[in-house]
Amino acid sequence: MTRELKIGLLTVLSLVVAIWGYTFLKGKNLLSSDTQIKTTFGDVTGLEVSSPVLVNGYKIGSVTSIKMNHENVKLMDVFFLVNNDFKIPKNAIVNLKSTGIIDGKGLFISFDKPCSGADCVESGDVLEGRVVGFIEGMIGDKEIEEYSSDLTKSAKELFKTLGKEGEEGAIHATVRNIEHTSLNANKLTEQVNTILLQNSTDLRKIMGNMNSLTSALAKSNQNIESMIANLNKVTTDLAQSNLKETVEKTNATLGGSKIAVDELTKTLTNANTTLNELNQVLAKASSGNGTIAKLLNDKNLYTNIELTTRNLNFLLQDLRLNPKRYAHFSLFGKKQKEFTTPENDPLNQKIEEK
């Protein structure tokens, strides 16, 4: 045998082994004549090619392909192979359910009695498919019924004693509190109804007033619209006017007024300070023991000063009217005439008035 022939045979053998391994991984054994069966499901979530086919928990085959039903697109056709050593009756049901909590799903074939002859499934036959829920698949139909009946009985017993006086536990206390709350709510509702009945007349009056108010508002709708239109016009005029420049001028005027007010405040403060100092000086002058205080408080001094001033006025007047009385001289030694008081001498008049 030549080398090339050996290489060719090895290649063919490798391809056959690869094809057989691929089909075997997909659940189909080329070396065995298994029975191919078809079933249909509405939902095949979790089911995959090579998923197991089991009877009473024992694997007898695997899923080979999953295709869409040509007649109804809402159904899926599932094809699987079953070992010929296991005879499956034609009335068997294929249940699609979970194989475990972590694992995926598989096909569980269930039937009541074995078959023989024409009653057994042949390749190409179609079996009825049924999707089983997670809880039903994990527990079973009978267990679910038993558990549900026990749960119903327990629930009935629980509801009979729920919130009963003397029962301990947070749930019973909560139910009793809810019952008391509902009773209080009923009483409150009755009181509210009583109040509403007693004040029904007032409520009618209030509703009548509200109707009158709404009617008045409806009648005044035109006036309100006119007011809104005027307001819109005013806002439009304000927006169109040079409001910014006016505001700037106003701010400038207010700034100058503020400066003038500040200066006036300073001036008033200084004047107030001066008046305070003057008041202090006058207070010291009127109440102290100094010269000014004595001058201000001595009435005799005032009288003397007034008298002195009057005499001085008389003296000056007399000096003006009669200068010869006070200054007399002669170049030739002529004797001055003796002074005689005039009849209209002011001093005499003042003395007479006094």
mmCIF file of C-alpha atoms in Angstrom:
data_model
loop_
_atom_site.group_PDB
_atom_site.id
_atom_site.type_symbol
_atom_site.label_atom_id
_atom_site.label_comp_id
_atom_site.label_asym_id
_atom_site.label_seq_id
_atom_site.Cartn_x
_atom_site.Cartn_y
_atom_site.Cartn_z
ATOM 1 C CA MET A 1 0.000 0.000 0.000
ATOM 2 C CA THR A 2 1.421 3.253 -1.067
ATOM 3 C CA ARG A 3 1.877 6.219 1.208
ATOM 4 C CA GLU A 4 -0.669 8.340 -0.655
ATOM 5 C CA LEU A 5 -3.327 5.629 -0.240
ATOM 6 C CA LYS A 6 -2.664 5.444 3.472
ATOM 7 C CA ILE A 7 -3.017 9.206 3.760
ATOM 8 C CA GLY A 8 -6.298 9.093 1.794
ATOM 9 C CA LEU A 9 -7.753 6.301 3.945
ATOM 10 C CA LEU A 10 -6.731 8.146 7.119
ATOM 11 C CA THR A 11 -8.398 11.314 5.855
ATOM 12 C CA VAL A 12 -11.649 9.504 5.006
ATOM 13 C CA LEU A 13 -11.644 7.771 8.377
ATOM 14 C CA SER A 14 -11.063 11.098 10.144
ATOM 15 C CA LEU A 15 -14.010 12.664 8.284
ATOM 16 C CA VAL A 16 -16.284 9.741 9.173
ATOM 17 C CA VAL A 17 -15.281 9.921 12.816
ATOM 18 C CA ALA A 18 -15.800 13.715 12.833
ATOM 19 C CA ILE A 19 -19.269 13.415 11.241
ATOM 20 C CA TRP A 20 -20.256 10.615 13.603
ATOM 21 C CA GLY A 21 -18.997 12.607 16.614
ATOM 22 C CA TYR A 22 -20.873 15.713 15.499
ATOM 23 C CA THR A 23 -24.125 13.829 15.013
ATOM 24 C CA PHE A 24 -23.578 11.976 18.265
ATOM 25 C CA LEU A 25 -23.137 15.257 20.132
ATOM 26 C CA LYS A 26 -26.400 16.426 18.557
ATOM 27 C CA GLY A 27 -28.094 13.324 19.979
ATOM 28 C CA LYS A 28 -28.176 11.136 16.876
ATOM 29 C CA ASN A 29 -26.179 7.925 16.654
ATOM 30 C CA LEU A 30 -25.460 6.954 13.059
ATOM 31 C CA LEU A 31 -24.529 3.425 14.079
ATOM 32 C CA SER A 32 -27.924 2.681 15.592
ATOM 33 C CA SER A 33 -31.411 2.585 14.082
ATOM 34 C CA ASP A 34 -33.302 4.716 16.633
ATOM 35 C CA THR A 35 -36.923 5.739 16.213
ATOM 36 C CA GLN A 36 -37.416 9.385 15.205
ATOM 37 C CA ILE A 37 -40.503 10.970 16.743
ATOM 38 C CA LYS A 38 -42.028 14.417 16.317
ATOM 39 C CA THR A 39 -43.972 16.549 18.791
ATOM 40 C CA THR A 40 -45.192 20.138 18.865
ATOM 41 C CA PHE A 41 -45.031 22.824 21.615
ATOM 42 C CA GLY A 42 -46.188 26.410 21.865
ATOM 43 C CA ASP A 43 -43.094 27.471 23.827
ATOM 44 C CA VAL A 44 -39.712 25.702 23.808
ATOM 45 C CA THR A 45 -37.847 28.117 26.100
ATOM 46 C CA GLY A 46 -34.865 26.322 27.633
ATOM 47 C CA LEU A 47 -35.037 23.348 25.231
ATOM 48 C CA GLU A 48 -32.018 22.844 23.006
ATOM 49 C CA VAL A 49 -30.707 20.363 20.461
ATOM 50 C CA SER A 50 -29.230 17.337 22.304
ATOM 51 C CA SER A 51 -31.548 17.919 25.295
ATOM 52 C CA PRO A 52 -32.406 14.569 26.933
ATOM 53 C CA VAL A 53 -35.514 12.482 26.359
ATOM 54 C CA LEU A 54 -36.454 10.583 29.511
ATOM 55 C CA VAL A 55 -38.894 7.971 30.702
ATOM 56 C CA ASN A 56 -39.349 7.805 34.481
ATOM 57 C CA GLY A 57 -36.124 9.794 34.844
ATOM 58 C CA TYR A 58 -34.038 7.515 32.610
ATOM 59 C CA LYS A 59 -32.546 8.874 29.395
ATOM 60 C CA ILE A 60 -33.702 6.943 26.327
ATOM 61 C CA GLY A 61 -32.877 9.501 23.643
ATOM 62 C CA SER A 62 -32.171 13.108 22.796
ATOM 63 C CA VAL A 63 -33.526 16.033 20.777
ATOM 64 C CA THR A 64 -32.142 16.173 17.233
ATOM 65 C CA SER A 65 -33.706 19.359 15.813
ATOM 66 C CA ILE A 66 -36.174 22.168 16.549
ATOM 67 C CA LYS A 67 -38.035 23.812 13.678
ATOM 68 C CA MET A 68 -40.921 26.221 13.216
ATOM 69 C CA ASN A 69 -44.259 24.698 12.272
ATOM 70 C CA HIS A 70 -45.113 25.530 8.658
ATOM 71 C CA GLU A 71 -48.866 25.619 9.246
ATOM 72 C CA ASN A 72 -48.855 27.663 12.484
ATOM 73 C CA VAL A 73 -45.929 29.976 13.165
ATOM 74 C CA LYS A 74 -46.859 30.114 16.877
ATOM 75 C CA LEU A 75 -45.926 26.419 17.253
ATOM 76 C CA MET A 76 -42.517 24.744 17.240
ATOM 77 C CA ASP A 77 -41.845 21.212 15.941
ATOM 78 C CA VAL A 78 -39.389 19.217 18.019
ATOM 79 C CA PHE A 79 -37.761 16.061 16.567
ATOM 80 C CA PHE A 80 -36.097 13.523 18.852
ATOM 81 C CA LEU A 81 -34.701 10.000 18.700
ATOM 82 C CA VAL A 82 -35.701 7.171 21.022
ATOM 83 C CA ASN A 83 -33.781 3.922 21.555
ATOM 84 C CA ASN A 84 -35.561 0.995 19.920
ATOM 85 C CA ASP A 85 -35.182 -1.028 23.074
ATOM 86 C CA PHE A 86 -37.951 1.095 24.591
ATOM 87 C CA LYS A 87 -41.407 0.639 23.141
ATOM 88 C CA ILE A 88 -43.435 3.843 23.316
ATOM 89 C CA PRO A 89 -47.227 3.666 22.811
ATOM 90 C CA LYS A 90 -48.848 6.021 20.335
ATOM 91 C CA ASN A 91 -51.040 7.595 23.049
ATOM 92 C CA ALA A 92 -48.003 8.627 25.122
ATOM 93 C CA ILE A 93 -47.659 12.287 26.085
ATOM 94 C CA VAL A 94 -44.399 14.216 25.768
ATOM 95 C CA ASN A 95 -44.002 16.675 28.654
ATOM 96 C CA LEU A 96 -41.606 19.604 28.285
ATOM 97 C CA LYS A 97 -40.322 20.532 31.728
ATOM 98 C CA SER A 98 -37.183 21.441 33.658
ATOM 99 C CA THR A 99 -34.663 18.750 34.448
ATOM 100 C CA GLY A 100 -33.461 20.634 37.512
ATOM 101 C CA ILE A 101 -33.025 24.032 39.117
ATOM 102 C CA ILE A 102 -29.738 24.728 37.350
ATOM 103 C CA ASP A 103 -30.059 22.460 34.281
ATOM 104 C CA GLY A 104 -32.149 23.227 31.244
ATOM 105 C CA LYS A 105 -35.267 21.461 30.035
ATOM 106 C CA GLY A 106 -35.911 18.007 28.652
ATOM 107 C CA LEU A 107 -38.655 15.820 27.184
ATOM 108 C CA PHE A 108 -40.381 13.494 29.660
ATOM 109 C CA ILE A 109 -42.476 10.765 28.019
ATOM 110 C CA SER A 110 -45.320 9.457 30.132
ATOM 111 C CA PHE A 111 -47.713 6.566 29.430
ATOM 112 C CA ASP A 112 -49.831 4.136 31.475
ATOM 113 C CA LYS A 113 -48.971 0.717 29.986
ATOM 114 C CA PRO A 114 -46.518 -0.756 27.487
ATOM 115 C CA CYS A 115 -47.405 -1.312 23.855
ATOM 116 C CA SER A 116 -47.064 -4.121 21.384
ATOM 117 C CA GLY A 117 -47.210 -4.385 17.621
ATOM 118 C CA ALA A 118 -49.063 -1.626 15.826
ATOM 119 C CA ASP A 119 -49.767 0.266 19.074
ATOM 120 C CA CYS A 120 -46.075 1.252 19.345
ATOM 121 C CA VAL A 121 -44.608 4.414 17.887
ATOM 122 C CA GLU A 122 -42.744 4.150 14.611
ATOM 123 C CA SER A 123 -40.348 6.591 12.960
ATOM 124 C CA GLY A 124 -42.181 9.662 11.706
ATOM 125 C CA ASP A 125 -45.090 9.427 14.145
ATOM 126 C CA VAL A 126 -46.253 12.483 16.039
ATOM 127 C CA LEU A 127 -46.919 12.460 19.785
ATOM 128 C CA GLU A 128 -48.941 14.991 21.785
ATOM 129 C CA GLY A 129 -46.808 17.618 23.506
ATOM 130 C CA ARG A 130 -47.532 19.389 26.777
ATOM 131 C CA VAL A 131 -45.605 22.198 28.528
ATOM 132 C CA VAL A 132 -45.292 21.695 32.302
ATOM 133 C CA GLY A 133 -44.675 24.625 34.663
ATOM 134 C CA PHE A 134 -41.627 24.905 36.871
ATOM 135 C CA ILE A 135 -43.340 24.111 40.176
ATOM 136 C CA GLU A 136 -45.422 21.284 38.675
ATOM 137 C CA GLY A 137 -42.337 19.885 37.011
ATOM 138 C CA MET A 138 -40.354 19.917 40.251
ATOM 139 C CA ILE A 139 -43.117 18.588 42.533
ATOM 140 C CA GLY A 140 -45.608 16.749 40.378
ATOM 141 C CA ASP A 141 -49.357 16.875 39.841
ATOM 142 C CA LYS A 142 -50.371 14.774 42.843
ATOM 143 C CA GLU A 143 -47.951 16.558 45.157
ATOM 144 C CA ILE A 144 -49.288 19.931 44.049
ATOM 145 C CA GLU A 145 -52.830 18.840 44.778
ATOM 146 C CA GLU A 146 -51.824 17.503 48.183
ATOM 147 C CA TYR A 147 -49.805 20.603 49.025
ATOM 148 C CA SER A 148 -52.571 22.912 47.810
ATOM 149 C CA SER A 149 -55.197 21.069 49.878
ATOM 150 C CA ASP A 150 -52.977 21.159 52.975
ATOM 151 C CA LEU A 151 -52.228 24.831 52.342
ATOM 152 C CA THR A 152 -55.943 25.555 51.960
ATOM 153 C CA LYS A 153 -56.737 23.834 55.243
ATOM 154 C CA SER A 154 -53.922 25.657 57.035
ATOM 155 C CA ALA A 155 -55.046 28.965 55.559
ATOM 156 C CA LYS A 156 -58.622 28.357 56.680
ATOM 157 C CA GLU A 157 -57.505 27.517 60.216
ATOM 158 C CA LEU A 158 -55.222 30.558 60.233
ATOM 159 C CA PHE A 159 -57.986 32.899 59.088
ATOM 160 C CA LYS A 160 -60.328 31.496 61.732
ATOM 161 C CA THR A 161 -57.928 32.380 64.556
ATOM 162 C CA LEU A 162 -56.342 35.426 62.901
ATOM 163 C CA GLY A 163 -56.609 38.429 65.209
ATOM 164 C CA LYS A 164 -58.498 36.501 67.874
ATOM 165 C CA GLU A 165 -58.201 37.834 71.396
ATOM 166 C CA GLY A 166 -55.629 35.915 73.410
ATOM 167 C CA GLU A 167 -53.614 34.851 70.366
ATOM 168 C CA GLU A 168 -49.976 35.871 70.618
ATOM 169 C CA GLY A 169 -47.782 37.096 67.807
ATOM 170 C CA ALA A 170 -47.190 40.231 65.779
ATOM 171 C CA ILE A 171 -49.612 39.178 63.008
ATOM 172 C CA HIS A 172 -52.526 38.692 65.418
ATOM 173 C CA ALA A 173 -51.753 42.010 67.115
ATOM 174 C CA THR A 174 -51.584 43.747 63.725
ATOM 175 C CA VAL A 175 -54.940 42.314 62.668
ATOM 176 C CA ARG A 176 -56.527 43.420 65.953
ATOM 177 C CA ASN A 177 -55.087 46.907 65.471
ATOM 178 C CA ILE A 178 -56.467 47.004 61.934
ATOM 179 C CA GLU A 179 -59.881 45.971 63.266
ATOM 180 C CA HIS A 180 -59.802 48.733 65.897
ATOM 181 C CA THR A 181 -58.689 51.204 63.231
ATOM 182 C CA SER A 182 -61.575 50.214 60.966
ATOM 183 C CA LEU A 183 -64.036 50.622 63.858
ATOM 184 C CA ASN A 184 -62.641 54.096 64.602
ATOM 185 C CA ALA A 185 -62.872 54.936 60.907
ATOM 186 C CA ASN A 186 -66.523 53.881 60.879
ATOM 187 C CA LYS A 187 -67.240 56.045 63.915
ATOM 188 C CA LEU A 188 -65.436 58.960 62.309
ATOM 189 C CA THR A 189 -67.450 58.467 59.127
ATOM 190 C CA GLU A 190 -70.676 58.498 61.111
ATOM 191 C CA GLN A 191 -69.634 61.700 62.884
ATOM 192 C CA VAL A 192 -68.739 63.335 59.578
ATOM 193 C CA ASN A 193 -72.094 62.329 58.133
ATOM 194 C CA THR A 194 -73.859 63.768 61.170
ATOM 195 C CA ILE A 195 -71.950 67.045 60.836
ATOM 196 C CA LEU A 196 -72.751 67.220 57.135
ATOM 197 C CA LEU A 197 -76.431 66.630 57.830
ATOM 198 C CA GLN A 198 -76.495 69.295 60.527
ATOM 199 C CA ASN A 199 -74.688 71.819 58.348
ATOM 200 C CA SER A 200 -76.414 70.943 55.094
ATOM 201 C CA THR A 201 -78.226 74.298 55.097
ATOM 202 C CA ASP A 202 -74.985 76.215 55.515
ATOM 203 C CA LEU A 203 -73.378 74.120 52.798
ATOM 204 C CA ARG A 204 -76.246 74.924 50.454
ATOM 205 C CA LYS A 205 -75.775 78.626 51.220
ATOM 206 C CA ILE A 206 -72.046 78.334 50.569
ATOM 207 C CA MET A 207 -72.702 76.583 47.274
ATOM 208 C CA GLY A 208 -75.247 79.266 46.385
ATOM 209 C CA ASN A 209 -72.700 81.977 47.169
ATOM 210 C CA MET A 210 -70.126 80.183 45.050
ATOM 211 C CA ASN A 211 -72.612 79.982 42.189
ATOM 212 C CA SER A 212 -73.333 83.696 42.569
ATOM 213 C CA LEU A 213 -69.617 84.428 42.598
ATOM 214 C CA THR A 214 -68.997 82.378 39.472
ATOM 215 C CA SER A 215 -71.959 84.070 37.783
ATOM 216 C CA ALA A 216 -70.586 87.493 38.688
ATOM 217 C CA LEU A 217 -67.177 86.489 37.368
ATOM 218 C CA ALA A 218 -68.788 85.280 34.152
ATOM 219 C CA LYS A 219 -70.642 88.577 33.781
ATOM 220 C CA SER A 220 -67.461 90.526 34.504
ATOM 221 C CA ASN A 221 -65.500 88.461 32.020
ATOM 222 C CA GLN A 222 -65.556 91.261 29.445
ATOM 223 C CA ASN A 223 -64.273 93.805 31.964
ATOM 224 C CA ILE A 224 -61.544 91.405 33.056
ATOM 225 C CA GLU A 225 -60.540 90.884 29.440
ATOM 226 C CA SER A 226 -60.421 94.672 28.951
ATOM 227 C CA MET A 227 -58.224 95.039 32.042
ATOM 228 C CA ILE A 228 -55.901 92.316 30.782
ATOM 229 C CA ALA A 229 -55.763 94.011 27.364
ATOM 230 C CA ASN A 230 -54.906 97.355 28.998
ATOM 231 C CA LEU A 231 -52.258 95.653 31.102
ATOM 232 C CA ASN A 232 -50.781 94.054 28.002
ATOM 233 C CA LYS A 233 -50.758 97.446 26.287
ATOM 234 C CA VAL A 234 -49.005 99.049 29.259
ATOM 235 C CA THR A 235 -46.392 96.297 29.364
ATOM 236 C CA THR A 236 -45.904 96.633 25.581
ATOM 237 C CA ASP A 237 -45.429 100.406 25.889
ATOM 238 C CA LEU A 238 -42.968 99.866 28.698
ATOM 239 C CA ALA A 239 -41.083 97.318 26.637
ATOM 240 C CA GLN A 240 -40.963 99.663 23.616
ATOM 241 C CA SER A 241 -39.901 102.703 25.660
ATOM 242 C CA ASN A 242 -36.278 103.448 26.462
ATOM 243 C CA LEU A 243 -36.716 102.209 29.990
ATOM 244 C CA LYS A 244 -33.068 101.378 30.442
ATOM 245 C CA GLU A 245 -31.915 104.957 29.797
ATOM 246 C CA THR A 246 -34.612 106.315 32.125
ATOM 247 C CA VAL A 247 -33.568 103.916 34.853
ATOM 248 C CA GLU A 248 -29.905 104.908 34.409
ATOM 249 C CA LYS A 249 -30.776 108.616 34.683
ATOM 250 C CA THR A 250 -32.923 107.917 37.711
ATOM 251 C CA ASN A 251 -30.094 105.973 39.288
ATOM 252 C CA ALA A 252 -27.697 108.840 38.559
ATOM 253 C CA THR A 253 -30.130 111.345 40.104
ATOM 254 C CA LEU A 254 -30.630 109.130 43.102
ATOM 255 C CA GLY A 255 -26.853 108.802 43.409
ATOM 256 C CA GLY A 256 -26.430 112.604 43.429
ATOM 257 C CA SER A 257 -29.286 112.955 45.885
ATOM 258 C CA LYS A 258 -27.657 110.373 48.070
ATOM 259 C CA ILE A 259 -24.381 112.323 48.043
ATOM 260 C CA ALA A 260 -26.235 115.559 48.900
ATOM 261 C CA VAL A 261 -28.121 113.803 51.672
ATOM 262 C CA ASP A 262 -24.843 112.398 53.005
ATOM 263 C CA GLU A 263 -23.293 115.894 53.016
ATOM 264 C CA LEU A 264 -26.398 117.345 54.653
ATOM 265 C CA THR A 265 -26.262 114.567 57.232
ATOM 266 C CA LYS A 266 -22.627 115.407 57.944
ATOM 267 C CA THR A 267 -23.492 119.132 58.231
ATOM 268 C CA LEU A 268 -26.383 118.406 60.578
ATOM 269 C CA THR A 269 -24.125 116.136 62.601
ATOM 270 C CA ASN A 270 -21.506 118.904 62.916
ATOM 271 C CA ALA A 271 -24.204 121.459 63.797
ATOM 272 C CA ASN A 272 -25.607 119.082 66.368
ATOM 273 C CA THR A 273 -22.125 118.635 67.830
ATOM 274 C CA THR A 274 -21.631 122.419 67.935
ATOM 275 C CA LEU A 275 -25.012 122.930 69.602
ATOM 276 C CA ASN A 276 -24.198 120.259 72.141
ATOM 277 C CA GLU A 277 -20.886 121.936 72.924
ATOM 278 C CA LEU A 278 -22.641 125.340 73.151
ATOM 279 C CA ASN A 279 -25.256 123.842 75.458
ATOM 280 C CA GLN A 280 -22.494 122.440 77.615
ATOM 281 C CA VAL A 281 -20.768 125.848 77.737
ATOM 282 C CA LEU A 282 -24.030 127.612 78.581
ATOM 283 C CA ALA A 283 -24.837 124.980 81.182
ATOM 284 C CA LYS A 284 -21.434 125.454 82.772
ATOM 285 C CA ALA A 285 -21.816 129.239 82.509
ATOM 286 C CA SER A 286 -25.242 129.242 84.167
ATOM 287 C CA SER A 287 -24.558 126.694 86.870
ATOM 288 C CA GLY A 288 -20.837 127.165 87.547
ATOM 289 C CA ASN A 289 -18.896 129.535 89.843
ATOM 290 C CA GLY A 290 -16.799 131.249 87.180
ATOM 291 C CA THR A 291 -16.771 134.838 86.051
ATOM 292 C CA ILE A 292 -19.305 134.288 83.291
ATOM 293 C CA ALA A 293 -21.656 132.511 85.668
ATOM 294 C CA LYS A 294 -21.376 135.374 88.176
ATOM 295 C CA LEU A 295 -21.908 137.943 85.428
ATOM 296 C CA LEU A 296 -24.959 136.103 84.193
ATOM 297 C CA ASN A 297 -26.483 135.524 87.621
ATOM 298 C CA ASP A 298 -25.617 138.880 89.389
ATOM 299 C CA LYS A 299 -28.602 141.271 89.082
ATOM 300 C CA ASN A 300 -26.755 144.156 90.779
ATOM 301 C CA LEU A 301 -24.037 143.939 88.194
ATOM 302 C CA TYR A 302 -26.636 144.162 85.456
ATOM 303 C CA THR A 303 -28.227 147.202 87.152
ATOM 304 C CA ASN A 304 -24.849 148.915 87.594
ATOM 305 C CA ILE A 305 -23.852 148.232 84.008
ATOM 306 C CA GLU A 306 -27.172 149.615 82.780
ATOM 307 C CA LEU A 307 -26.785 152.717 84.972
ATOM 308 C CA THR A 308 -23.195 153.222 83.872
ATOM 309 C CA THR A 309 -24.190 152.916 80.248
ATOM 310 C CA ARG A 310 -26.947 155.474 80.722
ATOM 311 C CA ASN A 311 -24.609 157.930 82.465
ATOM 312 C CA LEU A 312 -22.029 157.472 79.749
ATOM 313 C CA ASN A 313 -24.664 158.255 77.137
ATOM 314 C CA PHE A 314 -25.582 161.433 79.095
ATOM 315 C CA LEU A 315 -21.935 162.390 79.351
ATOM 316 C CA LEU A 316 -21.306 161.999 75.650
ATOM 317 C CA GLN A 317 -24.450 163.871 74.800
ATOM 318 C CA ASP A 318 -23.570 166.703 77.169
ATOM 319 C CA LEU A 319 -20.043 166.793 75.760
ATOM 320 C CA ARG A 320 -21.481 167.132 72.297
ATOM 321 C CA LEU A 321 -23.942 169.826 73.291
ATOM 322 C CA ASN A 322 -21.756 171.755 75.726
ATOM 323 C CA PRO A 323 -18.140 171.247 74.834
ATOM 324 C CA LYS A 324 -17.137 174.510 76.598
ATOM 325 C CA ARG A 325 -18.128 173.004 79.866
ATOM 326 C CA TYR A 326 -15.199 170.594 79.685
ATOM 327 C CA ALA A 327 -12.580 172.442 77.593
ATOM 328 C CA HIS A 328 -12.075 176.288 77.961
ATOM 329 C CA PHE A 329 -8.961 178.372 77.285
ATOM 330 C CA SER A 330 -8.272 181.941 76.089
ATOM 331 C CA LEU A 331 -5.328 183.344 74.230
ATOM 332 C CA PHE A 332 -5.736 186.783 75.792
ATOM 333 C CA GLY A 333 -6.401 185.727 79.369
ATOM 334 C CA LYS A 334 -10.032 186.397 79.142
ATOM 335 C CA LYS A 335 -11.952 184.660 81.862
ATOM 336 C CA GLN A 336 -14.356 182.025 80.778
ATOM 337 C CA LYS A 337 -17.958 182.644 81.487
ATOM 338 C CA GLU A 338 -19.530 180.639 84.200
ATOM 339 C CA PHE A 339 -21.360 177.607 82.922
ATOM 340 C CA THR A 340 -25.076 177.588 83.266
ATOM 341 C CA THR A 341 -27.164 174.517 82.697
ATOM 342 C CA PRO A 342 -29.469 174.948 79.741
ATOM 343 C CA GLU A 343 -33.117 174.632 80.253
ATOM 344 C CA ASN A 344 -33.477 171.664 77.911
ATOM 345 C CA ASP A 345 -30.616 169.658 79.389
ATOM 346 C CA PRO A 346 -31.201 165.949 78.720
ATOM 347 C CA LEU A 347 -29.684 165.087 82.056
ATOM 348 C CA ASN A 348 -32.356 167.043 83.846
ATOM 349 C CA GLN A 349 -34.994 165.363 81.819
ATOM 350 C CA LYS A 350 -33.640 161.914 82.606
ATOM 351 C CA ILE A 351 -33.395 162.786 86.292
ATOM 352 C CA GLU A 352 -36.973 164.053 86.294
ATOM 353 C CA GLU A 353 -38.193 160.902 84.490
ATOM 354 C CA LYS A 354 -36.354 158.766 86.981
#
